[in-house]
PDB file of C-alpha atoms in Angstrom:
ATOM      1  CA  MET A 220       9.658  -3.374  13.340  1.00  0.00           C
ATOM      2  CA  ASP A 221       9.388  -4.561   9.744  1.00  0.00           C
ATOM      3  CA  ILE A 222       8.897  -2.504   6.584  1.00  0.00           C
ATOM      4  CA  THR A 223       7.381  -4.124   3.496  1.00  0.00           C
ATOM      5  CA  TYR A 224       7.015  -2.308   0.167  1.00  0.00           C
ATOM      6  CA  LEU A 225       3.712  -2.833  -1.632  1.00  0.00           C
ATOM      7  CA  GLY A 226       4.614  -0.886  -4.779  1.00  0.00           C
ATOM      8  CA  GLY A 227       3.827   2.723  -5.715  1.00  0.00           C
ATOM      9  CA  SER A 228       3.612   4.656  -2.457  1.00  0.00           C
ATOM     10  CA  GLY A 229       2.228   1.675  -0.533  1.00  0.00           C
ATOM     11  CA  PHE A 230       3.858   0.179   2.559  1.00  0.00           C
ATOM     12  CA  GLN A 231       3.111  -2.052   5.492  1.00  0.00           C
ATOM     13  CA  LEU A 232       4.757  -1.062   8.787  1.00  0.00           C
ATOM     14  CA  ARG A 233       4.539  -3.944  11.244  1.00  0.00           C
ATOM     15  CA  GLY A 234       5.376  -3.663  14.915  1.00  0.00           C
ATOM     16  CA  ARG A 235       5.317  -6.187  17.729  1.00  0.00           C
ATOM     17  CA  ASP A 236       1.651  -5.693  18.572  1.00  0.00           C
ATOM     18  CA  ALA A 237       0.034  -4.039  15.563  1.00  0.00           C
ATOM     19  CA  SER A 238       0.644  -2.805  12.048  1.00  0.00           C
ATOM     20  CA  LEU A 239      -0.486  -0.046   9.738  1.00  0.00           C
ATOM     21  CA  PHE A 240      -0.665   0.420   6.000  1.00  0.00           C
ATOM     22  CA  VAL A 241       0.089   3.437   3.830  1.00  0.00           C
ATOM     23  CA  ASP A 242      -1.750   3.808   0.506  1.00  0.00           C
ATOM     24  CA  PRO A 243      -2.809   0.146   0.217  1.00  0.00           C
ATOM     25  CA  SER A 244      -3.794  -0.952  -3.290  1.00  0.00           C
ATOM     26  CA  ALA A 245      -5.300  -4.227  -2.079  1.00  0.00           C
ATOM     27  CA  THR A 246      -7.349  -5.205   0.951  1.00  0.00           C
ATOM     28  CA  PRO A 247      -4.931  -5.843   3.855  1.00  0.00           C
ATOM     29  CA  ASP A 248      -4.663  -9.448   4.992  1.00  0.00           C
ATOM     30  CA  ARG A 249      -6.689  -9.916   8.173  1.00  0.00           C
ATOM     31  CA  ARG A 250      -3.696 -11.643   9.732  1.00  0.00           C
ATOM     32  CA  ALA A 251      -1.718  -8.396   9.413  1.00  0.00           C
ATOM     33  CA  ASN A 252      -3.656  -6.918  12.366  1.00  0.00           C
ATOM     34  CA  ALA A 253      -3.921  -3.553  10.594  1.00  0.00           C
ATOM     35  CA  ARG A 254      -5.047  -0.860  13.037  1.00  0.00           C
ATOM     36  CA  ALA A 255      -4.592   2.210  10.834  1.00  0.00           C
ATOM     37  CA  VAL A 256      -4.424   3.180   7.170  1.00  0.00           C
ATOM     38  CA  LEU A 257      -2.609   6.378   6.188  1.00  0.00           C
ATOM     39  CA  MET A 258      -3.453   8.120   2.927  1.00  0.00           C
ATOM     40  CA  SER A 259      -0.909  10.345   1.175  1.00  0.00           C
ATOM     41  CA  GLY A 260      -3.625  12.389  -0.536  1.00  0.00           C
ATOM     42  CA  TYR A 261      -5.197  15.060   1.658  1.00  0.00           C
ATOM     43  CA  GLY A 262      -8.739  14.101   2.656  1.00  0.00           C
ATOM     44  CA  THR A 263      -8.794  10.949   0.516  1.00  0.00           C
ATOM     45  CA  GLU A 264     -10.274   7.542   1.316  1.00  0.00           C
ATOM     46  CA  PRO A 265      -8.842   4.095   0.514  1.00  0.00           C
ATOM     47  CA  ALA A 266      -9.981   2.535  -2.750  1.00  0.00           C
ATOM     48  CA  VAL A 267     -10.083  -0.893  -1.077  1.00  0.00           C
ATOM     49  CA  ASP A 268     -11.849  -2.382   1.932  1.00  0.00           C
ATOM     50  CA  VAL A 269      -9.708  -1.821   5.041  1.00  0.00           C
ATOM     51  CA  GLY A 270     -12.127  -3.277   7.553  1.00  0.00           C
ATOM     52  CA  ASP A 271     -12.098  -1.646  10.982  1.00  0.00           C
ATOM     53  CA  ALA A 272      -8.719   0.056  10.512  1.00  0.00           C
ATOM     54  CA  ARG A 273      -8.726   3.775  11.293  1.00  0.00           C
ATOM     55  CA  VAL A 274      -8.247   5.894   8.170  1.00  0.00           C
ATOM     56  CA  ILE A 275      -6.073   8.995   8.543  1.00  0.00           C
ATOM     57  CA  SER A 276      -5.730  11.586   5.774  1.00  0.00           C
ATOM     58  CA  ARG A 277      -5.757  14.931   7.586  1.00  0.00           C
ATOM     59  CA  PRO A 278      -3.214  16.788   9.735  1.00  0.00           C
ATOM     60  CA  GLY A 279      -2.974  16.075  13.433  1.00  0.00           C
ATOM     61  CA  GLU A 280      -1.436  13.824  16.043  1.00  0.00           C
ATOM     62  CA  TYR A 281      -2.885  10.372  16.551  1.00  0.00           C
ATOM     63  CA  GLU A 282      -2.246   7.303  18.695  1.00  0.00           C
ATOM     64  CA  VAL A 283      -3.493   3.945  17.471  1.00  0.00           C
ATOM     65  CA  SER A 284      -2.690   0.778  19.442  1.00  0.00           C
ATOM     66  CA  GLY A 285       0.460   2.341  20.856  1.00  0.00           C
ATOM     67  CA  ILE A 286       1.648   3.629  17.466  1.00  0.00           C
ATOM     68  CA  LEU A 287       2.218   7.392  17.454  1.00  0.00           C
ATOM     69  CA  ILE A 288       1.366   9.125  14.190  1.00  0.00           C
ATOM     70  CA  ARG A 289       2.047  12.747  13.278  1.00  0.00           C
ATOM     71  CA  ALA A 290       0.283  13.772  10.063  1.00  0.00           C
ATOM     72  CA  ILE A 291       1.556  16.856   8.223  1.00  0.00           C
ATOM     73  CA  ARG A 292      -0.130  18.503   5.260  1.00  0.00           C
ATOM     74  CA  THR A 293       2.348  19.378   2.522  1.00  0.00           C
ATOM     75  CA  SER A 294       1.504  22.410   0.404  1.00  0.00           C
ATOM     76  CA  ARG A 295       1.315  22.256  -3.361  1.00  0.00           C
ATOM     77  CA  ALA A 296       4.423  22.737  -5.439  1.00  0.00           C
ATOM     78  CA  SER A 297       4.479  25.958  -7.452  1.00  0.00           C
ATOM     79  CA  GLY A 298       2.771  25.451 -10.787  1.00  0.00           C
ATOM     80  CA  ASP A 299       0.441  22.713  -9.527  1.00  0.00           C
ATOM     81  CA  ASP A 300      -3.167  22.769 -10.654  1.00  0.00           C
ATOM     82  CA  ALA A 301      -5.261  24.859  -8.280  1.00  0.00           C
ATOM     83  CA  SER A 302      -7.604  21.900  -7.779  1.00  0.00           C
ATOM     84  CA  ASN A 303      -4.757  19.897  -6.250  1.00  0.00           C
ATOM     85  CA  LEU A 304      -5.408  19.931  -2.505  1.00  0.00           C
ATOM     86  CA  GLY A 305      -1.858  18.929  -1.729  1.00  0.00           C
ATOM     87  CA  GLY A 306      -0.622  15.844   0.016  1.00  0.00           C
ATOM     88  CA  MET A 307       0.224  14.386   3.375  1.00  0.00           C
ATOM     89  CA  ALA A 308       3.471  13.353   5.010  1.00  0.00           C
ATOM     90  CA  TYR A 309       3.622  11.185   8.108  1.00  0.00           C
ATOM     91  CA  ALA A 310       6.032  10.581  10.968  1.00  0.00           C
ATOM     92  CA  VAL A 311       5.245   7.226  12.560  1.00  0.00           C
ATOM     93  CA  ALA A 312       6.850   6.069  15.819  1.00  0.00           C
ATOM     94  CA  ILE A 313       6.617   2.322  16.286  1.00  0.00           C
ATOM     95  CA  ASP A 314       8.716   0.100  18.564  1.00  0.00           C
ATOM     96  CA  GLY A 315      11.234   2.874  19.174  1.00  0.00           C
ATOM     97  CA  VAL A 316      11.802   3.622  15.468  1.00  0.00           C
ATOM     98  CA  THR A 317      10.493   6.701  13.617  1.00  0.00           C
ATOM     99  CA  ILE A 318       9.600   6.317   9.946  1.00  0.00           C
ATOM    100  CA  CYS A 319       8.717   9.273   7.716  1.00  0.00           C
ATOM    101  CA  HIS A 320       6.549   8.702   4.646  1.00  0.00           C
ATOM    102  CA  LEU A 321       6.792  11.726   2.337  1.00  0.00           C
ATOM    103  CA  GLY A 322       3.799  10.904   0.148  1.00  0.00           C
ATOM    104  CA  HIS A 323       3.962  12.348  -3.361  1.00  0.00           C
ATOM    105  CA  LEU A 324       6.255  15.228  -2.455  1.00  0.00           C
ATOM    106  CA  SER A 325       7.894  16.834  -5.505  1.00  0.00           C
ATOM    107  CA  ARG A 326       9.784  19.746  -3.923  1.00  0.00           C
ATOM    108  CA  ALA A 327      12.104  20.405  -1.013  1.00  0.00           C
ATOM    109  CA  LEU A 328      10.551  20.631   2.440  1.00  0.00           C
ATOM    110  CA  THR A 329       9.902  23.976   4.061  1.00  0.00           C
ATOM    111  CA  THR A 330      11.508  24.841   7.380  1.00  0.00           C
ATOM    112  CA  ALA A 331       8.125  24.470   9.073  1.00  0.00           C
ATOM    113  CA  GLU A 332       7.581  21.015   7.558  1.00  0.00           C
ATOM    114  CA  VAL A 333      11.019  19.834   8.661  1.00  0.00           C
ATOM    115  CA  SER A 334      10.227  21.021  12.176  1.00  0.00           C
ATOM    116  CA  GLU A 335       6.847  19.249  12.174  1.00  0.00           C
ATOM    117  CA  ILE A 336       8.297  15.977  10.914  1.00  0.00           C
ATOM    118  CA  GLY A 337      11.136  16.055  13.422  1.00  0.00           C
ATOM    119  CA  GLU A 338      13.874  13.424  13.606  1.00  0.00           C
ATOM    120  CA  ALA A 339      13.358  10.351  11.454  1.00  0.00           C
ATOM    121  CA  ASP A 340      15.362   7.128  11.465  1.00  0.00           C
ATOM    122  CA  VAL A 341      13.923   5.967   8.136  1.00  0.00           C
ATOM    123  CA  VAL A 342      12.572   8.087   5.271  1.00  0.00           C
ATOM    124  CA  LEU A 343      10.372   6.642   2.534  1.00  0.00           C
ATOM    125  CA  MET A 344      11.418   8.855  -0.384  1.00  0.00           C
ATOM    126  CA  PRO A 345       9.483   9.481  -3.636  1.00  0.00           C
ATOM    127  CA  VAL A 346      12.214   9.467  -6.288  1.00  0.00           C
ATOM    128  CA  GLY A 347      12.931   7.873  -9.659  1.00  0.00           C
ATOM    129  CA  GLY A 348       9.436   8.151 -11.140  1.00  0.00           C
ATOM    130  CA  GLU A 349       7.036  10.616 -12.701  1.00  0.00           C
ATOM    131  CA  GLU A 350       6.051  13.620 -10.576  1.00  0.00           C
ATOM    132  CA  THR A 351       8.455  12.631  -7.823  1.00  0.00           C
ATOM    133  CA  LEU A 352      11.434  14.460  -6.364  1.00  0.00           C
ATOM    134  CA  ALA A 353      14.164  15.381  -8.827  1.00  0.00           C
ATOM    135  CA  PRO A 354      17.482  13.743  -7.861  1.00  0.00           C
ATOM    136  CA  ASN A 355      19.016  16.957  -6.518  1.00  0.00           C
ATOM    137  CA  LEU A 356      15.878  17.783  -4.527  1.00  0.00           C
ATOM    138  CA  ALA A 357      15.741  14.251  -3.114  1.00  0.00           C
ATOM    139  CA  ALA A 358      19.337  14.657  -1.959  1.00  0.00           C
ATOM    140  CA  GLN A 359      18.387  18.011  -0.415  1.00  0.00           C
ATOM    141  CA  VAL A 360      15.480  16.422   1.471  1.00  0.00           C
ATOM    142  CA  ALA A 361      17.822  13.668   2.666  1.00  0.00           C
ATOM    143  CA  THR A 362      20.053  16.391   4.101  1.00  0.00           C
ATOM    144  CA  GLN A 363      17.087  18.222   5.626  1.00  0.00           C
ATOM    145  CA  LEU A 364      15.851  15.164   7.526  1.00  0.00           C
ATOM    146  CA  GLY A 365      19.152  13.334   8.039  1.00  0.00           C
ATOM    147  CA  PRO A 366      17.804   9.762   8.314  1.00  0.00           C
ATOM    148  CA  LYS A 367      20.048   6.733   8.719  1.00  0.00           C
ATOM    149  CA  ILE A 368      18.057   4.787   6.110  1.00  0.00           C
ATOM    150  CA  ILE A 369      16.401   6.000   2.889  1.00  0.00           C
ATOM    151  CA  ILE A 370      13.967   3.713   1.087  1.00  0.00           C
ATOM    152  CA  PRO A 371      13.001   4.866  -2.428  1.00  0.00           C
ATOM    153  CA  MET A 372       9.351   4.586  -3.490  1.00  0.00           C
ATOM    154  CA  LEU A 373       7.366   5.423  -6.615  1.00  0.00           C
ATOM    155  CA  TRP A 374      10.424   4.555  -8.709  1.00  0.00           C
ATOM    156  CA  GLN A 375       9.843   3.102 -12.158  1.00  0.00           C
ATOM    157  CA  GLY A 376      11.671   0.832 -14.562  1.00  0.00           C
ATOM    158  CA  GLU A 377      13.382  -2.522 -14.494  1.00  0.00           C
ATOM    159  CA  VAL A 378      15.627  -3.910 -11.796  1.00  0.00           C
ATOM    160  CA  GLU A 379      18.963  -5.095 -13.204  1.00  0.00           C
ATOM    161  CA  ARG A 380      20.456  -7.829 -11.018  1.00  0.00           C
ATOM    162  CA  SER A 381      24.092  -8.881 -10.766  1.00  0.00           C
ATOM    163  CA  VAL A 382      25.948 -11.328  -8.544  1.00  0.00           C
ATOM    164  CA  THR A 383      29.450 -10.588  -7.325  1.00  0.00           C
ATOM    165  CA  GLU A 384      31.610 -13.341  -5.921  1.00  0.00           C
ATOM    166  CA  ALA A 385      32.831 -12.520  -2.455  1.00  0.00           C
ATOM    167  CA  PRO A 386      36.614 -12.150  -2.089  1.00  0.00           C
ATOM    168  CA  SER A 387      38.536 -15.328  -1.300  1.00  0.00           C
ATOM    169  CA  PRO A 388      39.737 -15.812   2.283  1.00  0.00           C
ATOM    170  CA  PRO A 389      43.356 -14.851   3.032  1.00  0.00           C
ATOM    171  CA  PRO A 390      46.076 -17.534   2.837  1.00  0.00           C
ATOM    172  CA  ALA A 391      46.481 -19.779   5.859  1.00  0.00           C
ATOM    173  CA  THR A 392      48.871 -18.624   8.571  1.00  0.00           C
ATOM    174  CA  GLU A 393      50.864 -20.638  11.068  1.00  0.00           C
ATOM    175  CA  GLU A 394      48.110 -20.117  13.615  1.00  0.00           C
ATOM    176  CA  SER A 395      45.543 -21.584  11.240  1.00  0.00           C
ATOM    177  CA  GLU A 396      47.652 -24.613  10.263  1.00  0.00           C
ATOM    178  CA  ALA A 397      46.496 -26.351  13.432  1.00  0.00           C
ATOM    179  CA  GLY A 398      43.119 -26.699  11.817  1.00  0.00           C
ATOM    180  CA  GLU A 399      44.587 -28.069   8.583  1.00  0.00           C
ATOM    181  CA  GLY A 400      42.351 -30.624   6.990  1.00  0.00           C
ATOM    182  CA  GLU A 401      39.176 -28.822   7.935  1.00  0.00           C
ATOM    183  CA  GLU A 402      37.401 -27.473   4.885  1.00  0.00           C
ATOM    184  CA  THR A 403      36.289 -23.872   5.030  1.00  0.00           C
ATOM    185  CA  ALA A 404      33.087 -23.017   3.224  1.00  0.00           C
ATOM    186  CA  PRO A 405      33.559 -20.337   0.562  1.00  0.00           C
ATOM    187  CA  PRO A 406      32.000 -16.972   1.374  1.00  0.00           C
ATOM    188  CA  PRO A 407      28.563 -16.469  -0.159  1.00  0.00           C
ATOM    189  CA  ALA A 408      28.154 -14.431  -3.320  1.00  0.00           C
ATOM    190  CA  VAL A 409      26.711 -10.948  -2.960  1.00  0.00           C
ATOM    191  CA  GLU A 410      23.703  -9.923  -5.049  1.00  0.00           C
ATOM    192  CA  THR A 411      23.396  -6.269  -6.005  1.00  0.00           C
ATOM    193  CA  VAL A 412      20.860  -4.511  -8.179  1.00  0.00           C
ATOM    194  CA  ASN A 413      20.799  -1.484 -10.400  1.00  0.00           C
ATOM    195  CA  VAL A 414      17.689   0.580 -11.094  1.00  0.00           C
ATOM    196  CA  PRO A 415      18.461   3.021 -13.938  1.00  0.00           C
ATOM    197  CA  SER A 416      15.771   5.484 -12.840  1.00  0.00           C
ATOM    198  CA  LEU A 417      17.435   5.772  -9.419  1.00  0.00           C
ATOM    199  CA  GLU A 418      21.004   6.195 -10.691  1.00  0.00           C
ATOM    200  CA  PRO A 419      20.960  10.041 -10.768  1.00  0.00           C
ATOM    201  CA  PHE A 420      19.752  10.144  -7.149  1.00  0.00           C
ATOM    202  CA  LEU A 421      22.346   7.604  -6.032  1.00  0.00           C
ATOM    203  CA  ARG A 422      25.082   9.632  -7.736  1.00  0.00           C
ATOM    204  CA  GLU A 423      23.977  12.670  -5.732  1.00  0.00           C
ATOM    205  CA  LEU A 424      24.615  10.631  -2.577  1.00  0.00           C
ATOM    206  CA  GLY A 425      27.792   8.960  -3.843  1.00  0.00           C
ATOM    207  CA  ILE A 426      26.298   5.448  -3.847  1.00  0.00           C
ATOM    208  CA  ARG A 427      27.294   2.954  -6.557  1.00  0.00           C
ATOM    209  CA  SER A 428      25.073  -0.073  -6.024  1.00  0.00           C
ATOM    210  CA  LEU A 429      22.091  -1.311  -4.044  1.00  0.00           C
ATOM    211  CA  THR A 430      21.404  -4.533  -2.181  1.00  0.00           C
ATOM    212  CA  PRO A 431      17.802  -5.696  -2.639  1.00  0.00           C
ATOM    213  CA  HIS A 432      15.566  -6.656   0.272  1.00  0.00           C
ATOM    214  CA  GLU A 433      12.166  -8.308   0.385  1.00  0.00           C
ATOM    215  CA  ARG A 434      11.562  -6.778   3.795  1.00  0.00           C
ATOM    216  CA  LEU A 435      13.606  -4.543   6.088  1.00  0.00           C
ATOM    217  CA  SER A 436      13.736  -5.045   9.858  1.00  0.00           C
ATOM    218  CA  VAL A 437      14.749  -1.935  11.803  1.00  0.00           C
ATOM    219  CA  THR A 438      15.313  -1.564  15.536  1.00  0.00           C
ATOM    220  CA  PRO A 439      16.736   1.288  17.621  1.00  0.00           C
ATOM    221  CA  THR A 440      20.068  -0.577  17.802  1.00  0.00           C
ATOM    222  CA  ASN A 441      20.635  -2.072  14.325  1.00  0.00           C
ATOM    223  CA  GLN A 442      20.728   1.131  12.289  1.00  0.00           C
ATOM    224  CA  PRO A 443      23.819   1.945  10.189  1.00  0.00           C
ATOM    225  CA  ALA A 444      26.419   4.397  11.427  1.00  0.00           C
ATOM    226  CA  THR A 445      26.206   6.402   8.200  1.00  0.00           C
ATOM    227  CA  GLN A 446      23.314   7.166   5.875  1.00  0.00           C
ATOM    228  CA  GLN A 447      22.447   4.405   3.419  1.00  0.00           C
ATOM    229  CA  VAL A 448      19.847   3.666   0.750  1.00  0.00           C
ATOM    230  CA  SER A 449      17.978   0.353   0.987  1.00  0.00           C
ATOM    231  CA  LEU A 450      16.007  -0.899  -2.002  1.00  0.00           C
ATOM    232  CA  LEU A 451      12.847  -2.788  -1.126  1.00  0.00           C
ATOM    233  CA  LEU A 452      11.394  -4.900  -3.914  1.00  0.00           C
ATOM    234  CA  PRO A 453       7.601  -4.646  -4.213  1.00  0.00           C
ATOM    235  CA  ARG A 454       5.764  -7.552  -2.645  1.00  0.00           C
ATOM    236  CA  ALA A 455       3.989  -9.638  -5.245  1.00  0.00           C
TER     237      ALA A 455
END
């Protein structure tokens, strides 16, 4: 399944047979075959036309075109305005991969919420922006859920790019002399990015740099052995 970042808290999750959107800010392309739209605000409706897609913004368990969706209401953080009805988090199982979208969460999860969300392979984490998780709380939530992949969302600021030349290949050995005369292509350069607003969170996890992705493809068998942070660049 493929994950595309739409900016803010918006994502497209595309499986083999169908896709869904979370917090879309533009009308989904008809070719995307969107079957469901998830809203991170409790009881809210999309601000754009989503066609025949099913809108979900309240707690419960749903199945849409073979996609399993568990919707969890997250209580308000202490100090929130009483008119704030709270938000929604979602655990979405699609093509054997479970993705958790934490909405606009700004505090650690409760034990009950962790239990409701269950195991998640990928967590879409609100961090690095206004009214998002503080770096230490984001690291705590990462520990609570234990995903293999964390994708930041709602982060703000510029993306600083840098290109690092890959290390040169080792000197030729006797075994490789047989192929003397054949030119070996140099290894490709590696592009990394730095997002200043995410640096405190990355330090909490001991991560120094990020590799940018336009889209992330995740399967049950291609996940990293240890937890990593993947930066998705918003789709234009």
